[in-house]
Every structure is written in C-alpha cells, then in structure tokens.
Short mmCIF file of C-alpha atoms in Angstrom, two decimals:
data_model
loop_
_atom_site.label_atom_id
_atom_site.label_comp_id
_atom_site.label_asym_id
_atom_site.label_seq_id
_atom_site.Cartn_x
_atom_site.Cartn_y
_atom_site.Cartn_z
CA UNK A 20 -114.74 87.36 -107.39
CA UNK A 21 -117.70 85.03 -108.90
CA UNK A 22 -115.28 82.26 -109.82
CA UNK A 23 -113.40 82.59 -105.73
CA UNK A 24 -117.44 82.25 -104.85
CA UNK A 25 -118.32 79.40 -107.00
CA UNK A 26 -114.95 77.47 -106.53
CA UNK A 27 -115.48 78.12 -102.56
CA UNK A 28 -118.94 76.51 -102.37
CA UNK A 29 -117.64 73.14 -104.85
CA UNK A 30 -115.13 72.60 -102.35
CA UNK A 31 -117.51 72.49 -99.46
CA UNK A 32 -119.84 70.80 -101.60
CA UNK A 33 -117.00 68.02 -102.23
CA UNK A 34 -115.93 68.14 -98.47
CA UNK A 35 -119.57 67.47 -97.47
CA UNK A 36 -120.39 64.95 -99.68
CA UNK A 37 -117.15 62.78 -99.26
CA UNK A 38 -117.29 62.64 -95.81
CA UNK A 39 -121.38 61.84 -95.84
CA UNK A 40 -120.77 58.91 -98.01
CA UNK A 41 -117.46 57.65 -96.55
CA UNK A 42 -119.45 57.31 -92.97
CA UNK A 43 -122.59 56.08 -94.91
CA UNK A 44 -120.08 52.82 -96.16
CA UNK A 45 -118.49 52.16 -93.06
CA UNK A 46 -121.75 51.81 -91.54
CA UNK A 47 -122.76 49.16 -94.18
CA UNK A 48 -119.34 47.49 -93.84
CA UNK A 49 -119.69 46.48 -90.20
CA UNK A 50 -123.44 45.44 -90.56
CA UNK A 51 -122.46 42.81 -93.39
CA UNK A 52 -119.38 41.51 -91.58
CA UNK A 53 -121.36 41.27 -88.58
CA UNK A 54 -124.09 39.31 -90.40
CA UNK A 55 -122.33 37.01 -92.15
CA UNK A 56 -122.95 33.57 -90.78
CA UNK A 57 -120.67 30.80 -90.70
CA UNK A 58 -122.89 27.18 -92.58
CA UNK A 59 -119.66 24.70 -92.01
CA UNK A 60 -118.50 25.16 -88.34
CA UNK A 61 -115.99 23.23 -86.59
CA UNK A 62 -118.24 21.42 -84.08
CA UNK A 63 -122.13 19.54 -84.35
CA UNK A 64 -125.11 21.01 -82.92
CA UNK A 65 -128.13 18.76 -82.05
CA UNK A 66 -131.52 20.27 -81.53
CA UNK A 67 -131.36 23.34 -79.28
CA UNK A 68 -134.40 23.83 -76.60
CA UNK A 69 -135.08 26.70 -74.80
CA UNK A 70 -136.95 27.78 -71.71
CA UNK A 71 -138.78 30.88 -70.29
CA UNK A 72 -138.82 31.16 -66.50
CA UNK A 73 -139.69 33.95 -63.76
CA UNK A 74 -138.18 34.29 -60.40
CA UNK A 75 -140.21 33.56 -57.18
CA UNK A 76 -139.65 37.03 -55.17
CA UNK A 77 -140.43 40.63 -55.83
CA UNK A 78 -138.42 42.36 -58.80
CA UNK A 79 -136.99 38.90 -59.73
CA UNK A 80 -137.58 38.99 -63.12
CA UNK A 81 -137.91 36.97 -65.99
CA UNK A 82 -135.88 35.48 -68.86
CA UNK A 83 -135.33 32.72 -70.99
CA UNK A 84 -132.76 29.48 -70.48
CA UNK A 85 -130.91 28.19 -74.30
CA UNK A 86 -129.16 24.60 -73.68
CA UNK A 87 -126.84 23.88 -77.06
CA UNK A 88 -125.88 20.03 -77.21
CA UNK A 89 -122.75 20.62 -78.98
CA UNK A 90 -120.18 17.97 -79.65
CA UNK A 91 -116.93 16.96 -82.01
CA UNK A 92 -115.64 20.48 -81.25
CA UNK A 93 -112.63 21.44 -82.33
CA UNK A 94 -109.45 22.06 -80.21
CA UNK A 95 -109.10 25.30 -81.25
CA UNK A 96 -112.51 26.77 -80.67
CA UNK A 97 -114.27 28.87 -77.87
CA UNK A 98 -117.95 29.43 -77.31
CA UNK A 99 -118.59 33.06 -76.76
CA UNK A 100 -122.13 34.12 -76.33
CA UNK A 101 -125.90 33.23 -77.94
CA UNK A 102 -128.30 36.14 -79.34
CA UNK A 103 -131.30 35.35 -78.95
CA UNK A 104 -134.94 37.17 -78.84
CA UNK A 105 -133.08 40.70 -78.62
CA UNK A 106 -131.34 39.09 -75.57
CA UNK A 107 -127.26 38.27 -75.21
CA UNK A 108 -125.64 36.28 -72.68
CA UNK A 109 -122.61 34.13 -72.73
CA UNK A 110 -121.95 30.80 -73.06
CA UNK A 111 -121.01 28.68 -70.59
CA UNK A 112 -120.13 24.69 -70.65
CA UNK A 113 -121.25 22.37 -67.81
CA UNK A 114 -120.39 18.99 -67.54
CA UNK A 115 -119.76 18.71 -71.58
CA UNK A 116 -123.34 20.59 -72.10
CA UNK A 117 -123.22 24.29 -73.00
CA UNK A 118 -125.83 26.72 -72.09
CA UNK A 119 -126.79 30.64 -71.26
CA UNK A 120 -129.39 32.35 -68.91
CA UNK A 121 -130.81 35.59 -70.61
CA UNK A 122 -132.58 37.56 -68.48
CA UNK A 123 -134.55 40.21 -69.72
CA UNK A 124 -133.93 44.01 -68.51
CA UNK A 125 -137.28 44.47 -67.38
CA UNK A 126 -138.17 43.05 -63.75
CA UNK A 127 -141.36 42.61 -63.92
CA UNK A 128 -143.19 39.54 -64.43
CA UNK A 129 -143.26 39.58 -67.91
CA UNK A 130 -142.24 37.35 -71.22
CA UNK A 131 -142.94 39.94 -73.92
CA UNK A 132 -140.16 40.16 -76.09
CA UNK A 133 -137.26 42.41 -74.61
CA UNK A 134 -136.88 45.59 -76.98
CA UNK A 135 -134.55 45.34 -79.35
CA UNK A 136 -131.26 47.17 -78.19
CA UNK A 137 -129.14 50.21 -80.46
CA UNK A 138 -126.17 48.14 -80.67
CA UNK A 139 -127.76 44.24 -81.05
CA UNK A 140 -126.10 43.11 -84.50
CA UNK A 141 -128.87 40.89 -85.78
CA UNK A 142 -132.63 40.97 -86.60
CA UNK A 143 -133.72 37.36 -85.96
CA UNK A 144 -136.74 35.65 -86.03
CA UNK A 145 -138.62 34.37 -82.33
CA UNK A 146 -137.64 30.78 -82.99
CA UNK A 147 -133.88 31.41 -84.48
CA UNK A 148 -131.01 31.99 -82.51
CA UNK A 149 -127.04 33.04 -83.20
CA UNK A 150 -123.86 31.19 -81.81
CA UNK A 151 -120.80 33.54 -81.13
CA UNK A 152 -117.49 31.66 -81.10
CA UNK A 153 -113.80 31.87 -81.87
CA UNK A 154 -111.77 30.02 -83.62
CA UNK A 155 -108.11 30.80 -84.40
CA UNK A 156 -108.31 34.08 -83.37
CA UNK A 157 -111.35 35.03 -85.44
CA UNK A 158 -115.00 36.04 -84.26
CA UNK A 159 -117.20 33.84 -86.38
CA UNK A 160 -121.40 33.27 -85.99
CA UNK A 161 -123.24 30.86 -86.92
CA UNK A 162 -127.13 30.73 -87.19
CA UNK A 163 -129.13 28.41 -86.11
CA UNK A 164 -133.01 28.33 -86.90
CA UNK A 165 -136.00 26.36 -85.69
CA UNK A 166 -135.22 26.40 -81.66
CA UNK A 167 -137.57 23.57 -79.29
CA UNK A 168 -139.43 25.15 -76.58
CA UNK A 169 -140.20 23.42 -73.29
CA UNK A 170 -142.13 24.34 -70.65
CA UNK A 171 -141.46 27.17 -68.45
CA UNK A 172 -139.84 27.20 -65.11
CA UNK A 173 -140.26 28.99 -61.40
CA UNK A 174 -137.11 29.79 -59.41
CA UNK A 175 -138.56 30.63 -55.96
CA UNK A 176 -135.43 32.22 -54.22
CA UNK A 177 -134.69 34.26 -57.41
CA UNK A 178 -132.90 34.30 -60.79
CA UNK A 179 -131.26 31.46 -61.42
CA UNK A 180 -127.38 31.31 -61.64
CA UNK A 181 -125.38 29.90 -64.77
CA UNK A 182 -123.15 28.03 -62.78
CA UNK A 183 -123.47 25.05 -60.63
CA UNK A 184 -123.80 24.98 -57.09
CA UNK A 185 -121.45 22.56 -55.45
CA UNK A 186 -123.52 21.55 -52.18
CA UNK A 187 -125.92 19.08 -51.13
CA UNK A 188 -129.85 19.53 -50.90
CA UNK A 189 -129.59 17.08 -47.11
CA UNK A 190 -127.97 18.48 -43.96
CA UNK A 191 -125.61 15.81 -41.83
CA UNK A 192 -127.12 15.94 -38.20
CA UNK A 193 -124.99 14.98 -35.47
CA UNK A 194 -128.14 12.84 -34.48
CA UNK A 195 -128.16 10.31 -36.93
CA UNK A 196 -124.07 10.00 -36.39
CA UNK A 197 -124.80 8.83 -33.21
CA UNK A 198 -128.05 6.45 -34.28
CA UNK A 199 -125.26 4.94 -36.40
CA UNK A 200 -122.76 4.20 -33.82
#
C-alpha cells in the first residue's frame, strides 16, 4: 500500500512539474521571437522626428506624432505599425512619407508616459522606437534608436486624423464670380 502511495504522489509530482516548465518555455519562446530585431532591412531610414501634441477641446487628449523618411523599399514589403513610448499605432504612407499618430489612452491634458500595457512586446527606451513590417509573408521588427524631437503641436478642433483631408482652407463665393465677369 506504501509503494501505490509513493508511486501515486511521483506521478503527480511528474505531471505538475512537466506541465509548469513546458508553459514556463513557451512563455520565453514568444518573448525572444518577438524581440528579435531585424539590423539589415530591405528599405533606408533617415532620421526619424517625433512630436507631442494636445487637442484644443475638452477630453481631446494628447499623444505623440512619429514621421519615418523611408526610401529604396522593397517591392515586397509592408509597413505595419511603430511602438513607441508604450504606445502602438499603425503606419500609414502619405505622399511617399510614412507616419503614425499615437494617442495616449488617457484624455487628459497630459504627456507623462502612457503605462506600459500587459501585452506590449518590447521594453524600449524614451528616445528608441520599433518598426513593424512584412516582408514575404513574415512579421519582422526592426529597432531604431536615437529619435529627433520637435516642438509640440495644438490641434484646436480635436485629435488630429492620420489621413489627409482632401478640401480647401478658401470658400468660392458666388460674389467674386460675378466681380470676375
């Protein structure tokens, strides 16, 4: 009956301790493949500047602009998203220039660094920033350090919007038509 004991508790024993370890690895296993960064990429990146800015009306916000001059990019790459200052957004290309708007969670007027989320994948330093992109298929990231800051900007009718507004700043008056004619 001692030996049906003992050889009961060594195969919890085992079962506990093989699947405590087995989830311990897999955990390790997704934090290096997330982290490894990519030093040869298929495109050139000149300096990258960023900008904080804070919306002009009540519970607008604040957050923090990343323009990435990227050129000689490779056919079969996409731009994904940029991680940076515990903040994600994706990447978007105007006009040949790429660039994200992260807004922080918080809407108040703040530019304290946002808290660092459960599931953000990297531990980065203020001035350092990551580049998600694809190529062939493949997730890849690539790291890039010592980001330019300029001055900070107001947006007085709120947040602003990562994608161009197609209309004039003038209005046509039927008035000066007819000065015309």
């Amino acid at each position: 009956m001692k030996r049906l004991k003992k050889a009961a508790h060594a195969i919890v024993f085992a079962i506990a301790f093989s699947t405590t370890f087995q989830c311990f690895s897999q955990k390790e296993v997704t934090i290096t493949e997330v982290q490894t960064f990519e030093l040869q990429t298929p495109f050139t990146i000149k300096p990258v500047v960023f900008q904080e800015w804070y919306a002009g009306i009540d519970v607008g916000g604040t957050g923090i602009n990343v323009f990435i001059p990227i050129s000689d990019v490779k056919e079969d790459v996409t731009f994904n998203e940029i991680y940076f200052r515990n903040l994600k957004g994706e990447l978007i290309s105007e006009n040949g220039k790429y660039k994200a708007v992260l807004e922080n969670p918080s809407k108040l007027y703040t530019f304290k660094k946002a808290e660092k989320p459960a599931d953000y994948p990297f531990d980065l330093k203020d001035n350092e920033c990551v580049l998600s992109y694809t190529q062939n298929g493949k997730t890849k990231y690539h790291k890039i350090v010592s980001l330019n800051e300029v001055a900070g900007t107001y947006y007085k009718d709120g947040p602003p919007s990562i994608y161009s507004k197609n209309s004039s700043d003038g209005m046509a008056s039927v008035d000066e038509e007819e000065e015309n004619n």
